[in-house]
mmCIF file of C-alpha atoms and ligand atoms in Angstrom:
data_model
loop_
_atom_site.group_PDB
_atom_site.id
_atom_site.type_symbol
_atom_site.label_atom_id
_atom_site.label_comp_id
_atom_site.label_asym_id
_atom_site.label_seq_id
_atom_site.Cartn_x
_atom_site.Cartn_y
_atom_site.Cartn_z
ATOM 1 C CA MET A 1 0.000 0.000 0.000
ATOM 2 C CA GLY A 2 1.303 3.418 -0.991
ATOM 3 C CA MET A 3 1.033 4.918 2.420
ATOM 4 C CA LYS A 4 2.971 2.141 4.071
ATOM 5 C CA HIS A 5 5.655 2.277 1.423
ATOM 6 C CA THR A 6 6.062 5.998 1.950
ATOM 7 C CA ARG A 7 6.473 5.483 5.660
ATOM 8 C CA GLN A 8 9.126 2.816 5.238
ATOM 9 C CA LEU A 9 10.958 4.876 2.683
ATOM 10 C CA PHE A 10 11.261 8.057 4.700
ATOM 11 C CA GLY A 11 10.623 6.884 8.238
ATOM 12 C CA ASP A 12 8.403 9.112 10.305
ATOM 13 C CA ASP A 13 11.267 11.168 11.583
ATOM 14 C CA ILE A 14 11.572 14.854 11.124
ATOM 15 C CA ALA A 15 13.882 16.056 8.420
ATOM 16 C CA ARG A 16 17.132 17.433 9.730
ATOM 17 C CA SER A 17 20.272 18.544 7.947
ATOM 18 C CA GLU A 18 20.434 15.192 6.193
ATOM 19 C CA ILE A 19 17.029 15.758 4.618
ATOM 20 C CA THR A 20 16.824 14.314 1.100
ATOM 21 C CA PRO A 21 16.347 17.084 -1.411
ATOM 22 C CA ARG A 22 13.713 15.117 -3.314
ATOM 23 C CA ALA A 23 11.433 14.557 -0.345
ATOM 24 C CA PHE A 24 11.888 18.131 0.673
ATOM 25 C CA PHE A 25 10.963 19.434 -2.763
ATOM 26 C CA GLU A 26 7.906 17.201 -2.883
ATOM 27 C CA ASN A 27 6.562 18.629 0.355
ATOM 28 C CA ARG A 28 7.591 22.112 -0.617
ATOM 29 C CA ARG A 29 5.836 21.856 -3.966
ATOM 30 C CA ARG A 30 2.684 20.547 -2.331
ATOM 31 C CA VAL A 31 2.586 23.560 -0.064
ATOM 32 C CA LEU A 32 3.320 25.970 -2.880
ATOM 33 C CA ARG A 33 0.598 24.509 -5.064
ATOM 34 C CA ALA A 34 -2.016 24.536 -2.338
ATOM 35 C CA ALA A 35 -1.184 27.992 -1.083
ATOM 36 C CA GLY A 36 -0.456 29.627 -4.410
ATOM 37 C CA ALA A 37 1.209 32.209 -2.255
ATOM 38 C CA LEU A 38 4.922 31.905 -2.240
ATOM 39 C CA THR A 39 7.378 33.080 -4.778
ATOM 40 C CA ALA A 40 9.007 30.165 -6.552
ATOM 41 C CA THR A 41 12.430 31.729 -6.355
ATOM 42 C CA GLY A 42 14.023 28.664 -4.847
ATOM 43 C CA LEU A 43 14.544 27.006 -1.534
ATOM 44 C CA ILE A 44 15.295 29.993 0.606
ATOM 45 C CA GLY A 45 13.264 33.109 0.041
ATOM 46 C CA VAL A 46 14.019 36.638 1.130
ATOM 47 C CA ASN A 47 13.031 37.067 4.749
ATOM 48 C CA GLY A 48 11.861 40.631 4.300
ATOM 49 C CA GLU A 49 9.015 39.653 2.004
ATOM 50 C CA ALA A 50 7.305 37.777 4.812
ATOM 51 C CA PHE A 51 5.753 40.876 6.338
ATOM 52 C CA ALA A 52 4.478 42.627 3.275
ATOM 53 C CA THR A 53 0.901 41.381 3.366
ATOM 54 C CA MET A 54 -0.077 41.742 7.024
ATOM 55 C CA THR A 55 -1.756 45.121 6.869
ATOM 56 C CA SER A 56 -5.493 44.738 6.303
ATOM 57 C CA PRO A 57 -7.676 44.959 9.408
ATOM 58 C CA ASP A 58 -9.665 41.981 8.167
ATOM 59 C CA ALA A 59 -6.921 39.469 7.616
ATOM 60 C CA LYS A 60 -9.142 36.482 6.859
ATOM 61 C CA GLY A 61 -7.765 34.299 4.070
ATOM 62 C CA GLN A 62 -4.908 36.685 3.490
ATOM 63 C CA LYS A 63 -1.716 35.316 1.990
ATOM 64 C CA LEU A 64 1.241 35.143 4.307
ATOM 65 C CA ALA A 65 4.688 34.529 2.885
ATOM 66 C CA ALA A 66 7.304 32.712 4.900
ATOM 67 C CA THR A 67 10.611 31.006 4.381
ATOM 68 C CA THR A 68 10.562 27.248 4.804
ATOM 69 C CA ASN A 69 12.849 26.184 7.608
ATOM 70 C CA THR A 70 14.325 22.973 6.212
ATOM 71 C CA LYS A 71 15.302 21.745 9.700
ATOM 72 C CA PHE A 72 11.619 21.417 10.574
ATOM 73 C CA VAL A 73 9.945 19.708 7.660
ATOM 74 C CA ALA A 74 8.233 16.405 8.427
ATOM 75 C CA LEU A 75 8.464 14.227 5.340
ATOM 76 C CA ASP A 76 4.982 12.785 5.768
ATOM 77 C CA LYS A 77 2.358 13.676 3.215
ATOM 78 C CA VAL A 78 0.811 17.035 4.092
ATOM 79 C CA THR A 79 -2.863 16.862 5.138
ATOM 80 C CA PRO A 80 -5.222 18.639 2.697
ATOM 81 C CA PHE A 81 -6.179 22.228 3.616
ATOM 82 C CA LYS A 82 -9.826 21.190 3.622
ATOM 83 C CA ASP A 83 -9.282 18.610 6.362
ATOM 84 C CA ILE A 84 -7.064 20.878 8.457
ATOM 85 C CA THR A 85 -9.768 23.557 8.405
ATOM 86 C CA SER A 86 -12.922 21.449 8.749
ATOM 87 C CA TYR A 87 -11.996 18.807 11.343
ATOM 88 C CA ASN A 88 -11.126 20.797 14.450
ATOM 89 C CA ASN A 89 -11.167 20.830 18.209
ATOM 90 C CA PHE A 90 -11.934 24.341 19.423
ATOM 91 C CA TYR A 91 -14.497 23.960 22.197
ATOM 92 C CA GLU A 92 -15.130 27.708 22.397
ATOM 93 C CA PHE A 93 -17.057 27.149 19.145
ATOM 94 C CA GLY A 94 -18.707 23.827 19.999
ATOM 95 C CA THR A 95 -17.663 20.280 20.762
ATOM 96 C CA ASP A 96 -18.262 18.595 17.389
ATOM 97 C CA LYS A 97 -15.373 18.421 14.934
ATOM 98 C CA ALA A 98 -17.398 20.394 12.369
ATOM 99 C CA ASP A 99 -18.525 23.119 14.807
ATOM 100 C CA PRO A 100 -15.460 25.396 14.670
ATOM 101 C CA ALA A 101 -15.555 25.662 10.862
ATOM 102 C CA HIS A 102 -19.272 26.525 11.031
ATOM 103 C CA ASN A 103 -19.181 28.863 14.010
ATOM 104 C CA ALA A 104 -15.793 30.565 14.163
ATOM 105 C CA HIS A 105 -16.711 33.290 11.649
ATOM 106 C CA THR A 106 -17.814 35.334 14.689
ATOM 107 C CA LEU A 107 -14.241 35.493 15.995
ATOM 108 C CA ARG A 108 -12.651 38.889 15.305
ATOM 109 C CA PRO A 109 -8.894 38.319 14.843
ATOM 110 C CA ARG A 110 -8.141 42.034 14.311
ATOM 111 C CA PRO A 111 -7.502 44.160 16.237
ATOM 112 C CA TRP A 112 -5.876 41.783 18.750
ATOM 113 C CA LYS A 113 -3.581 42.206 21.702
ATOM 114 C CA ILE A 114 -1.525 39.719 23.698
ATOM 115 C CA SER A 115 -0.321 40.560 27.178
ATOM 116 C CA VAL A 116 3.061 39.135 28.166
ATOM 117 C CA GLU A 117 3.306 39.345 31.942
ATOM 118 C CA GLY A 118 4.298 37.791 35.258
ATOM 119 C CA GLU A 119 7.815 36.911 36.401
ATOM 120 C CA ILE A 120 9.601 38.949 33.728
ATOM 121 C CA LYS A 121 11.527 42.202 33.474
ATOM 122 C CA ASN A 122 9.806 43.391 30.286
ATOM 123 C CA ALA A 123 6.044 43.118 30.687
ATOM 124 C CA LYS A 124 4.440 44.253 27.441
ATOM 125 C CA VAL A 125 1.137 44.222 25.606
ATOM 126 C CA TYR A 126 1.841 43.318 21.989
ATOM 127 C CA ASP A 127 -0.359 44.056 19.036
ATOM 128 C CA ILE A 128 -0.731 41.078 16.700
ATOM 129 C CA ASP A 129 0.932 43.072 13.937
ATOM 130 C CA GLU A 130 4.003 43.484 16.161
ATOM 131 C CA ILE A 131 4.105 39.765 16.853
ATOM 132 C CA VAL A 132 4.425 38.852 13.165
ATOM 133 C CA LYS A 133 7.376 41.236 12.851
ATOM 134 C CA LEU A 134 9.374 40.010 15.853
ATOM 135 C CA ALA A 135 11.333 37.539 13.748
ATOM 136 C CA PRO A 136 11.330 36.272 10.143
ATOM 137 C CA LEU A 137 8.265 34.115 9.573
ATOM 138 C CA GLU A 138 9.107 30.457 9.076
ATOM 139 C CA GLU A 139 7.115 27.731 7.442
ATOM 140 C CA ARG A 140 7.427 24.415 9.290
ATOM 141 C CA ILE A 141 5.691 21.147 8.551
ATOM 142 C CA TYR A 142 4.768 19.375 11.796
ATOM 143 C CA ARG A 143 2.768 16.317 12.707
ATOM 144 C CA LEU A 144 -0.090 17.048 15.128
ATOM 145 C CA ARG A 145 -1.300 14.096 17.222
ATOM 146 C CA CYS A 146 -4.591 14.588 19.039
ATOM 147 C CA VAL A 147 -5.045 12.717 22.327
ATOM 148 C CA GLU A 148 -8.195 11.221 20.755
ATOM 149 C CA GLY A 149 -6.141 9.044 18.402
ATOM 150 C CA TRP A 150 -6.008 10.936 15.102
ATOM 151 C CA SER A 151 -3.271 12.983 13.503
ATOM 152 C CA MET A 152 -2.574 15.471 10.735
ATOM 153 C CA VAL A 153 0.475 16.970 9.044
ATOM 154 C CA ILE A 154 0.261 20.755 8.941
ATOM 155 C CA PRO A 155 2.398 23.401 7.215
ATOM 156 C CA TRP A 156 2.397 26.064 9.919
ATOM 157 C CA ILE A 157 3.785 29.594 9.704
ATOM 158 C CA GLY A 158 5.224 31.214 12.786
ATOM 159 C CA ILE A 159 8.229 32.251 14.813
ATOM 160 C CA PRO A 160 10.039 30.366 17.557
ATOM 161 C CA LEU A 161 8.219 30.847 20.858
ATOM 162 C CA SER A 162 11.658 31.575 22.341
ATOM 163 C CA GLU A 163 11.740 34.890 20.438
ATOM 164 C CA ILE A 164 9.019 36.391 22.590
ATOM 165 C CA ILE A 165 10.354 34.747 25.772
ATOM 166 C CA LYS A 166 13.835 36.205 25.247
ATOM 167 C CA ARG A 167 12.362 39.695 24.867
ATOM 168 C CA ALA A 168 10.315 39.245 28.050
ATOM 169 C CA GLN A 169 13.499 38.605 30.096
ATOM 170 C CA PRO A 170 12.143 36.094 32.611
ATOM 171 C CA THR A 171 13.312 36.465 36.206
ATOM 172 C CA GLY A 172 14.805 33.592 38.183
ATOM 173 C CA ASN A 173 11.313 32.855 39.529
ATOM 174 C CA ALA A 174 9.893 32.055 36.104
ATOM 175 C CA LYS A 175 9.682 28.248 36.066
ATOM 176 C CA TYR A 176 6.617 27.793 33.863
ATOM 177 C CA VAL A 177 4.776 29.620 31.106
ATOM 178 C CA GLN A 178 0.994 29.745 31.064
ATOM 179 C CA PHE A 179 -0.984 30.333 27.872
ATOM 180 C CA ILE A 180 -4.429 31.863 28.259
ATOM 181 C CA THR A 181 -6.807 32.126 25.360
ATOM 182 C CA LEU A 182 -9.713 34.421 24.536
ATOM 183 C CA ALA A 183 -12.983 33.856 26.418
ATOM 184 C CA ASP A 184 -15.471 36.324 24.923
ATOM 185 C CA PRO A 185 -19.064 35.048 24.814
ATOM 186 C CA SER A 186 -19.943 37.650 22.166
ATOM 187 C CA GLN A 187 -17.489 35.979 19.776
ATOM 188 C CA MET A 188 -17.509 32.392 21.054
ATOM 189 C CA PRO A 189 -20.878 30.620 21.291
ATOM 190 C CA GLY A 190 -19.336 27.512 22.894
ATOM 191 C CA LEU A 191 -18.596 29.398 26.110
ATOM 192 C CA SER A 192 -22.237 28.923 27.134
ATOM 193 C CA ASP A 193 -21.333 25.258 27.652
ATOM 194 C CA PRO A 194 -19.433 25.065 30.958
ATOM 195 C CA ILE A 195 -17.661 21.857 29.878
ATOM 196 C CA LEU A 196 -14.273 23.508 30.520
ATOM 197 C CA ASP A 197 -13.463 26.187 33.065
ATOM 198 C CA TRP A 198 -12.995 29.103 30.641
ATOM 199 C CA PRO A 199 -10.723 30.667 29.602
ATOM 200 C CA TYR A 200 -8.899 27.728 28.051
ATOM 201 C CA SER A 201 -5.513 27.560 29.670
ATOM 202 C CA GLU A 202 -2.358 25.595 28.946
ATOM 203 C CA GLY A 203 1.187 25.548 30.196
ATOM 204 C CA LEU A 204 4.747 24.465 29.561
ATOM 205 C CA ARG A 205 7.834 24.188 31.703
ATOM 206 C CA MET A 206 10.269 26.982 30.839
ATOM 207 C CA ASP A 207 12.788 24.695 29.103
ATOM 208 C CA GLU A 208 9.977 23.150 27.032
ATOM 209 C CA ALA A 209 8.787 26.587 25.972
ATOM 210 C CA MET A 210 12.350 27.539 24.973
ATOM 211 C CA ASN A 211 12.825 24.393 22.863
ATOM 212 C CA PRO A 212 13.343 25.357 19.197
ATOM 213 C CA LEU A 213 10.370 23.198 18.126
ATOM 214 C CA ALA A 214 7.831 25.277 20.078
ATOM 215 C CA LEU A 215 6.233 27.627 17.558
ATOM 216 C CA LEU A 216 4.275 30.827 18.077
ATOM 217 C CA THR A 217 1.993 30.329 15.107
ATOM 218 C CA VAL A 218 0.191 32.881 12.954
ATOM 219 C CA GLY A 219 -0.562 31.015 9.740
ATOM 220 C CA LEU A 220 -0.883 27.776 7.828
ATOM 221 C CA TYR A 221 -0.754 26.750 4.170
ATOM 222 C CA GLY A 222 0.589 30.141 3.136
ATOM 223 C CA GLU A 223 -2.284 32.073 4.749
ATOM 224 C CA VAL A 224 -3.023 33.765 8.046
ATOM 225 C CA LEU A 225 -4.545 31.296 10.520
ATOM 226 C CA PRO A 226 -8.161 30.486 9.728
ATOM 227 C CA ASN A 227 -10.360 31.325 12.739
ATOM 228 C CA GLN A 228 -11.109 27.660 13.454
ATOM 229 C CA ASN A 229 -7.367 26.941 13.734
ATOM 230 C CA GLY A 230 -6.827 29.568 16.406
ATOM 231 C CA ALA A 231 -6.584 32.979 14.738
ATOM 232 C CA PRO A 232 -4.756 35.220 15.016
ATOM 233 C CA VAL A 233 -2.058 33.549 17.127
ATOM 234 C CA ARG A 234 -1.626 30.221 18.906
ATOM 235 C CA ILE A 235 1.149 27.957 20.045
ATOM 236 C CA VAL A 236 2.080 24.664 18.407
ATOM 237 C CA VAL A 237 3.960 22.117 20.518
ATOM 238 C CA PRO A 238 4.358 19.156 18.171
ATOM 239 C CA TRP A 239 5.765 16.554 20.601
ATOM 240 C CA LYS A 240 2.735 16.879 22.891
ATOM 241 C CA TYR A 241 -0.898 15.941 22.402
ATOM 242 C CA GLY A 242 -2.794 18.536 20.393
ATOM 243 C CA PHE A 243 -4.623 20.081 23.343
ATOM 244 C CA LYS A 244 -1.363 21.618 24.590
ATOM 245 C CA SER A 245 -1.332 23.764 21.435
ATOM 246 C CA ALA A 246 -3.635 26.510 22.734
ATOM 247 C CA LYS A 247 -5.477 28.655 20.184
ATOM 248 C CA SER A 248 -6.344 32.361 20.003
ATOM 249 C CA LEU A 249 -3.937 33.483 22.734
ATOM 250 C CA VAL A 250 -4.505 36.679 24.699
ATOM 251 C CA LYS A 251 -2.050 36.174 27.551
ATOM 252 C CA ILE A 252 1.360 34.623 28.080
ATOM 253 C CA ARG A 253 2.136 34.578 31.782
ATOM 254 C CA PHE A 254 5.396 33.549 33.451
ATOM 255 C CA VAL A 255 4.890 31.859 36.803
ATOM 256 C CA GLU A 256 6.781 30.053 39.522
ATOM 257 C CA GLN A 257 4.330 27.204 40.184
ATOM 258 C CA GLN A 258 3.074 24.681 37.650
ATOM 259 C CA PRO A 259 -0.068 26.395 36.296
ATOM 260 C CA LYS A 260 -3.542 24.905 36.195
ATOM 261 C CA THR A 261 -4.451 23.725 32.721
ATOM 262 C CA SER A 262 -7.963 23.247 31.344
ATOM 263 C CA TRP A 263 -7.877 19.569 30.460
ATOM 264 C CA SER A 264 -6.103 18.363 33.577
ATOM 265 C CA GLU A 265 -8.563 20.360 35.694
ATOM 266 C CA TYR A 266 -11.414 18.759 33.791
ATOM 267 C CA ALA A 267 -10.135 15.185 34.217
ATOM 268 C CA PRO A 268 -6.897 14.992 36.228
ATOM 269 C CA LYS A 269 -6.614 11.222 35.893
ATOM 270 C CA GLU A 270 -6.920 11.374 32.108
ATOM 271 C CA TYR A 271 -4.904 14.434 31.099
ATOM 272 C CA GLY A 272 -1.646 15.325 32.786
ATOM 273 C CA PHE A 273 0.363 18.526 32.690
ATOM 274 C CA TYR A 274 3.094 17.066 30.472
ATOM 275 C CA SER A 275 0.948 15.199 27.947
ATOM 276 C CA ASN A 276 3.887 14.193 25.811
ATOM 277 C CA VAL A 277 2.828 11.916 22.976
ATOM 278 C CA ASN A 278 3.663 8.475 24.343
ATOM 279 C CA PRO A 279 2.500 5.228 22.729
ATOM 280 C CA ASN A 280 3.481 3.307 25.894
ATOM 281 C CA VAL A 281 1.180 5.186 28.261
ATOM 282 C CA ASP A 282 -2.458 4.583 27.482
ATOM 283 C CA HIS A 283 -5.285 6.956 28.199
ATOM 284 C CA PRO A 284 -7.400 5.333 30.962
ATOM 285 C CA ARG A 285 -10.179 4.746 28.424
ATOM 286 C CA TRP A 286 -8.228 3.909 25.245
ATOM 287 C CA SER A 287 -4.861 2.863 23.849
ATOM 288 C CA GLN A 288 -2.428 5.490 22.583
ATOM 289 C CA ALA A 289 -0.336 2.976 20.623
ATOM 290 C CA THR A 290 -1.768 3.803 17.196
ATOM 291 C CA GLU A 291 -3.400 6.643 15.299
ATOM 292 C CA ARG A 292 -5.433 7.430 12.197
ATOM 293 C CA ARG A 293 -4.148 10.061 9.756
ATOM 294 C CA ILE A 294 -7.015 12.395 8.827
ATOM 295 C CA GLY A 295 -7.646 12.750 5.097
ATOM 296 C CA GLU A 296 -5.491 9.739 4.301
ATOM 297 C CA ASP A 297 -6.352 6.695 6.391
ATOM 298 C CA GLY A 298 -9.831 5.256 5.903
ATOM 299 C CA PHE A 299 -11.868 3.150 8.272
ATOM 300 C CA PHE A 300 -10.279 -0.078 6.994
ATOM 301 C CA THR A 301 -6.712 1.225 6.753
ATOM 302 C CA PRO A 302 -4.469 -0.415 9.324
ATOM 303 C CA LYS A 303 -3.732 2.116 12.060
ATOM 304 C CA ARG A 304 -0.261 3.666 12.086
ATOM 305 C CA LYS A 305 1.989 3.326 15.035
ATOM 306 C CA THR A 306 2.194 6.376 17.228
ATOM 307 C CA LEU A 307 5.780 7.463 17.754
ATOM 308 C CA MET A 308 7.370 8.394 21.081
ATOM 309 C CA PHE A 309 7.269 12.195 21.400
ATOM 310 C CA ASN A 310 5.343 12.132 18.109
ATOM 311 C CA GLY A 311 8.660 11.391 16.353
ATOM 312 C CA TYR A 312 10.478 14.406 17.834
ATOM 313 C CA GLY A 313 12.530 12.468 20.402
ATOM 314 C CA ASP A 314 15.881 13.592 18.964
ATOM 315 C CA GLN A 315 14.976 17.147 19.843
ATOM 316 C CA VAL A 316 13.082 16.785 23.106
ATOM 317 C CA ALA A 317 13.912 13.517 24.904
ATOM 318 C CA SER A 318 16.707 15.247 26.853
ATOM 319 C CA LEU A 319 14.125 17.547 28.480
ATOM 320 C CA TYR A 320 12.736 14.539 30.353
ATOM 321 C CA ARG A 321 15.907 12.641 31.247
ATOM 322 C CA GLY A 322 15.473 10.931 34.605
ATOM 323 C CA MET A 323 11.724 11.610 34.724
ATOM 324 C CA ASP A 324 9.164 8.849 35.090
ATOM 325 C CA LEU A 325 6.970 9.514 32.064
ATOM 326 C CA LYS A 326 4.239 7.176 33.345
ATOM 327 C CA ALA A 327 3.889 9.153 36.550
ATOM 328 C CA ASN A 328 4.343 12.454 34.698
ATOM 329 C CA PHE A 329 1.863 11.634 31.910
HETATM 330 N N1 MTE B 1 -8.460 27.579 22.907
HETATM 331 C C1 MTE B 1 -8.455 26.286 22.520
HETATM 332 N N2 MTE B 1 -7.318 25.763 22.023
HETATM 333 C C2 MTE B 1 -7.293 24.470 21.616
HETATM 334 C C3 MTE B 1 -8.435 23.635 21.749
HETATM 335 C C4 MTE B 1 -9.621 24.221 22.286
HETATM 336 O O1 MTE B 1 -10.679 23.581 22.436
HETATM 337 N N3 MTE B 1 -9.593 25.553 22.655
HETATM 338 N N4 MTE B 1 -8.382 22.312 21.360
HETATM 339 C C5 MTE B 1 -7.036 21.684 21.315
HETATM 340 C C6 MTE B 1 -7.034 20.358 20.694
HETATM 341 S S1 MTE B 1 -7.758 19.097 21.565
HETATM 342 C C7 MTE B 1 -6.400 20.104 19.500
HETATM 343 S S2 MTE B 1 -6.246 18.523 18.897
HETATM 344 C C8 MTE B 1 -5.834 21.219 18.684
HETATM 345 C C9 MTE B 1 -6.392 21.160 17.275
HETATM 346 O O2 MTE B 1 -5.800 22.159 16.469
HETATM 347 P P1 MTE B 1 -6.280 22.323 14.949
HETATM 348 O O3 MTE B 1 -7.783 22.443 14.944
HETATM 349 O O4 MTE B 1 -5.596 23.539 14.420
HETATM 350 O O5 MTE B 1 -5.847 21.074 14.227
HETATM 351 O O6 MTE B 1 -6.137 22.492 19.234
HETATM 352 C C10 MTE B 1 -5.992 22.590 20.654
HETATM 353 N N5 MTE B 1 -6.138 23.961 21.084
HETATM 354 MO MO1 MO B 2 -6.971 17.121 20.675
#
């Protein structure tokens, strides 16, 4: 079967410096075709061009140029745009997978501010248009593995999360970073359902947040983030289950104690703070050993094996050396 062959050929590992040019070009071309946005001037574009289009107050569907960072290109087949934007978890817009695409048109991604605060020397309220100019926008192709047992491969656009952390100048007390997302009932009909304790909140340990893989994300497929994917800015933490990748951020707070996070408050025995993708630690109600790739694997397709740290072990395993990952699930 084609899919299986592809997996054996490339492995599921992230491309690094030894990336094969052919596989890279195939993924690159797929993104270019789908986005129709990027100049075909070659592998590495001109960084300056990345900011040119971010001016309209209504940014919806707007093209967003970025330079592909070849160190962060998963060689898996990229999930179609249609699937990435119609099969979503974003409970602020409803709990069905189709709800966010139907309901998120009421989200207003401009104007938008994010407050960076807490145990830092440089507290600052950023405008979204400042965020996209903090560093050259990068395109990165990451696997996303939802805790529910499905996955996608998404060409994100963003900047390293570390860029904003460095500017904040954390004090010695900053041990964790908390991510708080918008909770505005006038824009988010799902807030009337008290399923989670709004606002949606997530967190990372400081060294996790500083890891080069952690991406402050403003776009996908050559466009600004569609509302249902967390416009105008979210984090993407590809070695952790999808729920750690909080959408539509309004606050980044540096704290000393491990922060409360929405899903572990909701069901502490089912969702831990770390939530690293781990095929050896099952969810209490289901196995995490395998997954289904959305848009690619059908009902009768054999499930694919879930990879430790979602395949990003080379880059993140050292963060957890000496830790019991069953206890710290
Ligand atoms: N604010 C907020 N962020 C969220 C969620 C949510 O319900 N609210 N769902 C999470 C879950 S469970 C997943 S799998 C990913 C899905 O991201 P995507 O829709 O862009 O694929 O978003 C995460 N971020
Ligand atoms: Mo998820």
